[in-house]
CSV table of C-alpha atoms in Angstrom, one decimal:
chain,number,residue,atom,x,y,z
A,1,UNK,CA,30.1,3.8,20.1
A,2,UNK,CA,30.8,7.1,18.4
A,3,UNK,CA,31.2,8.9,21.6
A,4,UNK,CA,33.6,6.3,22.9
A,5,UNK,CA,35.7,6.5,19.8
A,6,UNK,CA,35.7,10.3,20.0
A,7,UNK,CA,36.7,10.2,23.6
A,8,UNK,CA,39.7,7.9,22.9
A,9,UNK,CA,40.8,10.2,20.0
A,10,UNK,CA,40.6,13.2,22.2
A,11,UNK,CA,42.4,11.5,25.1
A,12,UNK,CA,45.4,10.9,22.9
A,13,UNK,CA,45.2,14.4,21.5
A,14,UNK,CA,44.5,13.6,17.9
A,15,UNK,CA,42.0,16.1,16.5
A,16,UNK,CA,42.6,14.8,13.0
A,17,UNK,CA,41.5,11.3,14.1
A,18,UNK,CA,38.5,12.8,15.8
A,19,UNK,CA,37.5,14.6,12.6
A,20,UNK,CA,38.1,11.4,10.6
A,21,UNK,CA,35.8,9.4,13.0
A,22,UNK,CA,33.1,12.0,12.6
A,23,UNK,CA,33.4,12.1,8.9
A,24,UNK,CA,33.4,8.3,8.7
A,25,UNK,CA,30.4,7.9,11.0
A,26,UNK,CA,28.3,10.3,9.0
A,27,UNK,CA,28.8,8.5,5.7
A,28,UNK,CA,26.7,5.5,6.5
A,29,UNK,CA,23.9,7.7,7.7
A,30,UNK,CA,23.6,9.2,4.2
A,31,UNK,CA,24.2,5.9,2.4
A,32,UNK,CA,21.1,4.2,3.8
A,33,UNK,CA,18.5,5.0,1.2
A,34,UNK,CA,15.8,2.4,2.1
A,35,UNK,CA,12.7,2.7,-0.1
A,36,UNK,CA,9.2,2.5,1.3
A,37,UNK,CA,7.8,-1.0,0.5
A,38,UNK,CA,4.3,0.5,0.0
A,39,UNK,CA,5.6,2.9,-2.6
A,40,UNK,CA,7.4,0.1,-4.4
A,41,UNK,CA,4.2,-1.9,-4.4
A,42,UNK,CA,2.1,0.9,-5.8
A,43,UNK,CA,4.7,1.7,-8.5
A,44,UNK,CA,4.5,-2.0,-9.7
A,45,UNK,CA,0.8,-1.9,-10.2
A,46,UNK,CA,0.0,-1.2,-13.9
A,47,UNK,CA,-2.9,1.0,-14.8
A,48,UNK,CA,-3.8,-1.3,-17.6
A,49,UNK,CA,-4.6,-4.1,-15.2
A,50,UNK,CA,-6.5,-1.9,-12.9
A,51,UNK,CA,-8.6,-0.5,-15.8
A,52,UNK,CA,-9.4,-4.1,-17.0
A,53,UNK,CA,-10.4,-5.1,-13.5
A,54,UNK,CA,-12.7,-2.1,-13.1
A,55,UNK,CA,-14.4,-2.7,-16.4
A,56,UNK,CA,-14.8,-6.4,-15.6
A,57,UNK,CA,-16.4,-5.6,-12.3
A,58,UNK,CA,-18.8,-3.1,-13.9
A,59,UNK,CA,-19.9,-5.7,-16.5
A,60,UNK,CA,-20.4,-8.3,-13.7
A,61,UNK,CA,-22.5,-5.9,-11.6
A,62,UNK,CA,-24.6,-4.8,-14.6
A,63,UNK,CA,-25.1,-8.5,-15.5
A,64,UNK,CA,-26.2,-9.4,-12.1
A,65,UNK,CA,-28.6,-6.5,-11.9
A,66,UNK,CA,-30.1,-7.5,-15.3
A,67,UNK,CA,-30.4,-11.1,-14.1
A,68,UNK,CA,-32.5,-9.9,-11.2
A,69,UNK,CA,-34.7,-7.7,-13.4
A,70,UNK,CA,-35.2,-10.2,-16.2
A,71,UNK,CA,-38.2,-12.0,-14.7
A,72,UNK,CA,-40.0,-8.6,-14.2
A,73,UNK,CA,-39.3,-7.5,-17.7
A,74,UNK,CA,-40.5,-10.9,-19.1
A,75,UNK,CA,-43.8,-10.6,-17.1
A,76,UNK,CA,-44.5,-7.2,-18.5
A,77,UNK,CA,-43.9,-8.5,-22.0
A,78,UNK,CA,-46.2,-11.5,-21.5
A,79,UNK,CA,-49.0,-9.2,-20.0
A,80,UNK,CA,-48.9,-6.9,-23.0
A,81,UNK,CA,-49.3,-9.8,-25.5
């Protein structure tokens, strides 16, 4: 479309119109500042929530490991008594 408009402007001898078309066509190219959706998503994640989730997972994993070890520890205690 830009080439067609430039061709029409040149055909009728208007260099000023051709420059205006070029200047007008380049403005929207710089006006489009779309942000990356992944960057937006990562910026919205708070570190407080992440830290709480990591601590909760750690407590859960240690709790599960202790639940599996509890019978063995109890057996050892009973044997020594």
